[in-house]
Structure formats: C-alpha cells, structure tokens
Coordinates of C-alpha atoms and ligand atoms in Angstrom, one line a residue:
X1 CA 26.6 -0.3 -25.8
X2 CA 25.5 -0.9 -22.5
X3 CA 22.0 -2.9 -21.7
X4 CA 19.6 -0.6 -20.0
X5 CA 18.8 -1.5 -16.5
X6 CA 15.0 -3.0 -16.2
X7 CA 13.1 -0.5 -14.0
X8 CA 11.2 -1.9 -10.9
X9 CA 7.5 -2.3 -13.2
X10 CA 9.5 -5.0 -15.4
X11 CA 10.7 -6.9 -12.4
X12 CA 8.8 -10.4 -12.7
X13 CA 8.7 -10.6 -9.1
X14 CA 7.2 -7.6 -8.2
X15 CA 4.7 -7.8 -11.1
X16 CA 3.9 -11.3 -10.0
X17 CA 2.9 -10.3 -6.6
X18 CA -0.7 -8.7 -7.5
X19 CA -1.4 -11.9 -8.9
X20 CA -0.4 -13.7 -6.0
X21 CA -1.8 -11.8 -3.6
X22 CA -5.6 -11.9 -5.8
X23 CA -4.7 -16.2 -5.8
X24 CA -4.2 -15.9 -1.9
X25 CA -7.5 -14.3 -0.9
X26 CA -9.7 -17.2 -0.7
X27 CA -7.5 -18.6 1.8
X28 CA -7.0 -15.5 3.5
X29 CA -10.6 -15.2 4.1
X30 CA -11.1 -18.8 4.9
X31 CA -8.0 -18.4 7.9
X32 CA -11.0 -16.1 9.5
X33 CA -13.5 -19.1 9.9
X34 CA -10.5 -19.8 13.1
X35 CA -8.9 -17.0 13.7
X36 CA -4.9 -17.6 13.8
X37 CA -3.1 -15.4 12.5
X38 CA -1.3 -14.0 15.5
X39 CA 0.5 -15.8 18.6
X40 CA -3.1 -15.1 20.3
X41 CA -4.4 -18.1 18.7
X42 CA -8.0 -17.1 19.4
X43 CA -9.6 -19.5 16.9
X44 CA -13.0 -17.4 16.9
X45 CA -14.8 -16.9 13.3
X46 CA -14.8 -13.7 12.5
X47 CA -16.5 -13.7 9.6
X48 CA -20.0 -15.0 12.3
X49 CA -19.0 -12.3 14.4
X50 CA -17.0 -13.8 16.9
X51 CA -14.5 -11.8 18.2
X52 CA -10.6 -12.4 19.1
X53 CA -8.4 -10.1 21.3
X54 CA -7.9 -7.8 18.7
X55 CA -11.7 -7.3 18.5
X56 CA -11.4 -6.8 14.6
X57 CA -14.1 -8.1 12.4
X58 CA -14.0 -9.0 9.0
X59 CA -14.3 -5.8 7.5
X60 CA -11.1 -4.1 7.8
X61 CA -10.6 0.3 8.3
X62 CA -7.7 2.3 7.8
X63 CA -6.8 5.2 10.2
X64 CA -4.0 7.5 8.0
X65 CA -2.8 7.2 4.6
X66 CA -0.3 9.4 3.6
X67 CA 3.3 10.3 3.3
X68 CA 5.8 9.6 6.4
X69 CA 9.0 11.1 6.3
X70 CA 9.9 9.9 10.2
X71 CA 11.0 6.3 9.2
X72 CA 14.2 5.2 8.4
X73 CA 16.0 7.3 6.2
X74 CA 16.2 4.5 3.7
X75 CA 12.2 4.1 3.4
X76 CA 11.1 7.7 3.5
X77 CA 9.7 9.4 1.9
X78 CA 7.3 6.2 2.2
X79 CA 3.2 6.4 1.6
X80 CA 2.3 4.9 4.9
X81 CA -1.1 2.9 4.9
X82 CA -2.3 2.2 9.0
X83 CA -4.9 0.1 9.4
X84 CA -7.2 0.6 12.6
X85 CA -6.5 -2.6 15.6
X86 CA -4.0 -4.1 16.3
X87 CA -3.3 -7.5 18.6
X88 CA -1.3 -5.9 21.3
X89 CA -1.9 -3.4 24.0
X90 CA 1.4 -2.1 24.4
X91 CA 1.2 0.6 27.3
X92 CA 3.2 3.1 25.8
X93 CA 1.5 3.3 22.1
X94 CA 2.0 6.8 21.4
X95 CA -1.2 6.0 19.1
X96 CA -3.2 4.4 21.2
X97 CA -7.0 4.5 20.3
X98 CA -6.4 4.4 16.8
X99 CA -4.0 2.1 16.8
X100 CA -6.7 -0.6 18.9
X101 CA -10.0 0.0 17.7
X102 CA -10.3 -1.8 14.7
X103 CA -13.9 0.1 14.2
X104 CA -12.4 3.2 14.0
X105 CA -10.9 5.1 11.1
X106 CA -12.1 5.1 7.1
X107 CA -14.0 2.5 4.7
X108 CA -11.0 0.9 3.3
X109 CA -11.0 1.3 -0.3
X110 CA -8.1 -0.9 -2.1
X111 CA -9.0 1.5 -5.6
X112 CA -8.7 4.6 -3.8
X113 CA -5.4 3.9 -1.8
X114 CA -3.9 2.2 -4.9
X115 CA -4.4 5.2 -6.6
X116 CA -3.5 7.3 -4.1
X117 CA -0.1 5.4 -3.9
X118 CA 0.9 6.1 -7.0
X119 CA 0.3 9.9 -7.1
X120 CA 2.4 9.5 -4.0
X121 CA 5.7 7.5 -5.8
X122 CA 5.0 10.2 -8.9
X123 CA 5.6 12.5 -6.4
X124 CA 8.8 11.2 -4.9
X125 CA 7.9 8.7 -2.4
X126 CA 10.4 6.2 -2.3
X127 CA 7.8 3.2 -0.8
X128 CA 4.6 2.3 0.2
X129 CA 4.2 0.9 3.8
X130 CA 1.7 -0.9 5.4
X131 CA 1.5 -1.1 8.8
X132 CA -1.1 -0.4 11.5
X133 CA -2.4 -0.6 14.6
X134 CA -1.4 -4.2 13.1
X135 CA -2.0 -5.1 9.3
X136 CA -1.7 -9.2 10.3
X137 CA -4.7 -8.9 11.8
X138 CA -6.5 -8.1 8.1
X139 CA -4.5 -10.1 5.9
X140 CA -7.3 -10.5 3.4
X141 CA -7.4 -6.6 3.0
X142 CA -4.0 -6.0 2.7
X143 CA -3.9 -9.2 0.1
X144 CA -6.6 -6.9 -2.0
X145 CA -4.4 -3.4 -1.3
X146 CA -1.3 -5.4 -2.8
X147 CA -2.7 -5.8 -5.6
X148 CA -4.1 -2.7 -6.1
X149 CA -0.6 -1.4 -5.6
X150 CA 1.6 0.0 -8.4
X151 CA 3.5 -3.1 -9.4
X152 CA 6.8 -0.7 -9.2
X153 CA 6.4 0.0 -5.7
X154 CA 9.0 -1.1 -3.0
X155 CA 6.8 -2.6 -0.4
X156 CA 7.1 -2.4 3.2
X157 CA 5.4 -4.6 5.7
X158 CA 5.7 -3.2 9.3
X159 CA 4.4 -5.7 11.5
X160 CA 5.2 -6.5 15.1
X161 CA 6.5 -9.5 14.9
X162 CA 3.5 -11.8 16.4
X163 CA 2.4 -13.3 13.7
X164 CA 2.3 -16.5 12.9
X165 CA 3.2 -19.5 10.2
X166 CA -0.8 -19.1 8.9
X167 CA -0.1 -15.3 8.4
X168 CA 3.5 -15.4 7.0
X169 CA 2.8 -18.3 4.1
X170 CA -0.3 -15.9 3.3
X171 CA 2.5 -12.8 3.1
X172 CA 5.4 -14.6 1.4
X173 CA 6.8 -13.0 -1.7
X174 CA 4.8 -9.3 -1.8
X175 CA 6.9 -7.7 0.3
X176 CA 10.5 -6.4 -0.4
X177 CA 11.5 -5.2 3.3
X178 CA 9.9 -6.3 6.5
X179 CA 10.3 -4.1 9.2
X180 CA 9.8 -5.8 12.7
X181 CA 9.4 -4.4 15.7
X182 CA 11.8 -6.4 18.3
X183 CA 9.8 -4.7 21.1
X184 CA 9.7 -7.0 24.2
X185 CA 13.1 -9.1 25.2
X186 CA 11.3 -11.3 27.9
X187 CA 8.0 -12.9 28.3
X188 CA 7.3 -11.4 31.5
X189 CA 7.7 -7.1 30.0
X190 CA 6.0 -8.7 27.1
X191 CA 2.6 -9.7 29.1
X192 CA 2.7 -6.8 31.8
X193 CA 3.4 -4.4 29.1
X194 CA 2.1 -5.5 25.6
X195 CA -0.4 -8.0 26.5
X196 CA 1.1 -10.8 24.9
X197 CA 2.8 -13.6 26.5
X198 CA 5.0 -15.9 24.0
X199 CA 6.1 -12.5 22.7
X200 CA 9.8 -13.4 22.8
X201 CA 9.3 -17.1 20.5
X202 CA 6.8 -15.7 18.4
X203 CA 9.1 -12.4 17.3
X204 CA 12.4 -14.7 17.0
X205 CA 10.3 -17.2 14.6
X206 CA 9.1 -14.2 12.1
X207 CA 12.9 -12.4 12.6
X208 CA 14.2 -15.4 11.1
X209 CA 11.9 -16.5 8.5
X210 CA 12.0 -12.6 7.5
X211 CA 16.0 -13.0 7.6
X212 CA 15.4 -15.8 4.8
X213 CA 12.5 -14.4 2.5
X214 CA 13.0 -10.3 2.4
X215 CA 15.4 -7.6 3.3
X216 CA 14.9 -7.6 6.8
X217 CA 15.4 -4.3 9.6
X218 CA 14.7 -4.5 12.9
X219 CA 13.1 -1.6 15.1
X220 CA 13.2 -1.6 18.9
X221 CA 11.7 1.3 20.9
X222 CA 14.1 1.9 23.5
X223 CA 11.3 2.4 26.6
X224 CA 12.1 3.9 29.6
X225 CA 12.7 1.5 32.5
X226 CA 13.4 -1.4 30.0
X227 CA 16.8 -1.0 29.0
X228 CA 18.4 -4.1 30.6
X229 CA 15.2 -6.5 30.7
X230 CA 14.2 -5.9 26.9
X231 CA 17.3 -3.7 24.7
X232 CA 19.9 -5.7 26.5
X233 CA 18.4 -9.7 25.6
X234 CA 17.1 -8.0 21.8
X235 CA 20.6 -7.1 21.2
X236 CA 22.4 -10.0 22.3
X237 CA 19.8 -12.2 20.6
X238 CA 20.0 -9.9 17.2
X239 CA 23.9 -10.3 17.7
X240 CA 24.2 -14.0 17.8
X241 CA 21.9 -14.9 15.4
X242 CA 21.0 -12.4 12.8
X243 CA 25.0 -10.8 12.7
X244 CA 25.0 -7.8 10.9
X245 CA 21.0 -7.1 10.5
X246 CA 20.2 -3.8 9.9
X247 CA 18.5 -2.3 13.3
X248 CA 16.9 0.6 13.7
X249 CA 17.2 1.8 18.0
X250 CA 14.7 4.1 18.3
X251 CA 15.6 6.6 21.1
X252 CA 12.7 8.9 20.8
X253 CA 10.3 7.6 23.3
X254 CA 7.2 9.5 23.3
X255 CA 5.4 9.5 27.0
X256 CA 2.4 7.6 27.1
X257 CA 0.0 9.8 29.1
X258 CA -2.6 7.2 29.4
X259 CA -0.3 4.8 30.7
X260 CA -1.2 2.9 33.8
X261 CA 2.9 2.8 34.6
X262 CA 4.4 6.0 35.8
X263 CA 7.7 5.0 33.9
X264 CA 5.7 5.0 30.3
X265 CA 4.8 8.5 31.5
X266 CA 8.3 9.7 31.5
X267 CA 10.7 10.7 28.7
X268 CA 14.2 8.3 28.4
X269 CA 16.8 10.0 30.5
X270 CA 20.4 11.1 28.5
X271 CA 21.7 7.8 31.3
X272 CA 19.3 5.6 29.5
X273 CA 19.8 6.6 25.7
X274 CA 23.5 6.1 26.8
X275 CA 23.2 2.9 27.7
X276 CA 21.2 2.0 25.0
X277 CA 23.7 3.1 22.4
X278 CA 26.3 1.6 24.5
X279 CA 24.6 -1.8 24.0
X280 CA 24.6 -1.7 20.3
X281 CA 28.2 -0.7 20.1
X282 CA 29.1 -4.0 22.2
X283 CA 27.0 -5.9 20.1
X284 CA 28.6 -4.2 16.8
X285 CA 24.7 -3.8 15.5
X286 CA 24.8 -2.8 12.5
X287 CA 22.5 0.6 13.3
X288 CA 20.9 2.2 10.2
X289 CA 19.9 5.9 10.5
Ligands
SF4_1 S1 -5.8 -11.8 14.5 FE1 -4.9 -12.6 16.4 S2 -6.0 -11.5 18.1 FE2 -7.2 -11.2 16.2 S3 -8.7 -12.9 16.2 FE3 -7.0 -13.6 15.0 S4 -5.7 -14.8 16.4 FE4 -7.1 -13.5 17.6

C-alpha cells in the first residue's frame, strides 16, 4: 500500500506562514517610523506623513488583481496581485503611472483578495503572485495578504531586487519562488535609467540570499540599447555565481512612449534579440520558457 502524498494545505511550512506573517506585522509597521526597506534608504516616517522616493504612505492600494497567463510558463496560470508605487523609475515601464503612484488604484482589502485567490486556484490557477509597481515598499500589507492567503497556495514574490536586509528578514519563509528582476548590470544604466544608483550591489545581495531561502528565477528585460552594458555583466555575473539558476530573458520589449530616451521608444531589433540569446548560450543559462 502506498502512503498518500500530503497535499500543499498539510505542508507545515506553508501553513506556518500566515502565522508568521500575523507575528511579523508589528515590526513591519514599526520599519515605517524610518523608512528602509529599499536601497533608497530614505529613513522618513511614513506613518507621520513623511514621504520617501517612492512617495507611498502607509496605507497601501492595489492596481490589478487577477489571473496572468504571460509569466513564465511554470507560474501561470498565476492570480497576480499589483500593488500601486513602486521605488524605481525605470524609463521604459510599460506600466508606468500605475506602476508609480502609490495613490492610485483600489482600497486594499486582504479578505476580499484572499478570497478572491482562492476562487482563482479552484479555478485552475497554479499560484498567487504578488508583485507591483513594487510590493517591498508595503511589506506590512502584503504581511496581512499572506495571511489571508489560502495556506495551499504556491506563493510568488516578484520584486525587483532593491530591497534590503530590513525587508528580506520581514519576507523570510512565506514565499516559495522569488522572482527577481536582474534589470540594470551597471550602476551608471541603473541611475540614468531606473533611478537608482547601488542598483547592481543591492540586486546581487537579494539574488543570493534568494538563491539560499526559496526557489529562485531570474527575469531580465532585454532593453533596447542595453545589450552589452546590462544583459552582457547580468549574464556573466548570473553564470559565475548562481550556475545553473533558472533565468527568464525576456525579449519582448514593449516601447515606452513616454520615455525621455528615443531608444526606450523603439522596439529590440532581430540583431539585438540575437545577441541577447547568443549571450545566454555562452553563458550555458539555464533559460526557462
Ligand atoms: S520603501 Fe524605499 S523609497 Fe519608499 S520610503 Fe522606504 S526606503 Fe524610501
């Protein structure tokens, strides 16, 4: 007789996770008092009003719930939960306003999405991912929509990789995948274009702790223009020290019409996307659909 698998609602970890996300949220909402949970290090108090670069308050809003199916093939169908701001300003956000103002968007309702999530799984969603704009930037809302989850959902935190220790020992142990976005491979692309210098540190520091604590895959957004000074040190980087990661290349590059940079404005050329794949193959990435 053979000893029935336990399903995913009778793994102790996962059902340990809404507790610890409920014991984490007085510390989550004391980090606001001095804001640091991003490489920005704005130490402002939020919760008087005080505002850091990413402009978000205490309160956080959500701009889209609902089911992606243009994630990796592996996550999808996922119920994707965006919360409004975010801590960058990358010029080529194909979401843009959304994405930054944290005041946009709907009350967020930990019940409601919980609930939501679940009708989602019943239906055939394979995982619930929260992402943004950036969720790091409201960690004591996501703590409350984790545990509001359904404890037999695969969890998938989708951050940009700027986080910092304050934000990951807050996030440690609820999620099953992170899925960071390697999107700047020098500190120079990473302040002209995304607004945040210390990019390339900060992103290598939550790669590797993310290598040690989840399942780990790494996006990068192939951009146009920034093959060599960003694909080309992420891959060697990704290739040397986190050998055979899974990493998602993302050749789709959307033009960003309200970018300042007439390169964001322009589709990758076939040259480009060569090179790019090129890149990976010397590397031997281990590329995930
Ligand atoms: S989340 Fe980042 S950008 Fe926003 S206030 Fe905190 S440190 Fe500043």
């Amino acid at each position: 007789m053979t000893t029935p698998s336990p399903s995913p609602a009778d793994n102790p970890a996962r059902l340990a996770r809404a507790v610890l996300a409920q014991q984490r949220l007085p510390q989550a909402r004391a980090a606001f008092r001095s804001c640091r949970l991003c490489h920005h290090l704005c130490g402002v108090n939020r919760l008087q009003g005080e505002l850091g670069k990413c402009k978000a308050g205490p309160a956080a809003r959500v701009y889209q719930a609902r089911v992606e199916t243009g994630d990796e093939l592996e996550l999808i169908p996922a119920f994707a939960i965006a919360f409004s701001g975010c801590d960058l300003r990358c010029s080529f956000c194909n979401v843009h306003l959304p994405s930054w103002n944290p005041s946009l968007g709907e009350e967020f309702d930990p019940v409601s999405l919980g609930t939501r999530a679940a009708a989602a799984l019943a239906a055939g969603a394979k995982s619930v991912m929260i992402l943004g704009g950036e969720p790091t930037i409201h960690l004591p809302s996501v703590l409350q929509l984790v545990a509001a989850l359904p404890a037999a959902a695969r969890l998938i935190w989708k951050t940009n990789g700027h986080g910092t220790h304050d934000a990951r020992r807050l996030l440690d142990g609820l999620f099953d995948v992170w899925l960071v976005d390697a999107k700047f491979g020098n500190d120079t692309c990473a302040a002209a274009v995304g607004a945040a210098p210390g990019y390339v540190r900060a992103v290598r520091e939550n790669l590797l702790w993310a290598r040690s604590h989840s399942e780990l895959m790494v996006r990068h957004l192939v951009v146009p223009g920034h093959v060599e000074c960003c694909w080309r040190p992420v891959a060697a980087w990704l290739a040397e020290y986190l050998p055979g990661v899974k990493v998602s290349l993302r050749l789709g590059y959307w033009p960003a019409a309200h970018s300042a940079d007439p390169r964001l404005r322009q589709f990758l050329s076939d040259r480009e996307m060569a090179d790019a794949q090129q890149l990976a193959v010397n590397h031997q990435l281990n590329l995930v659909p």
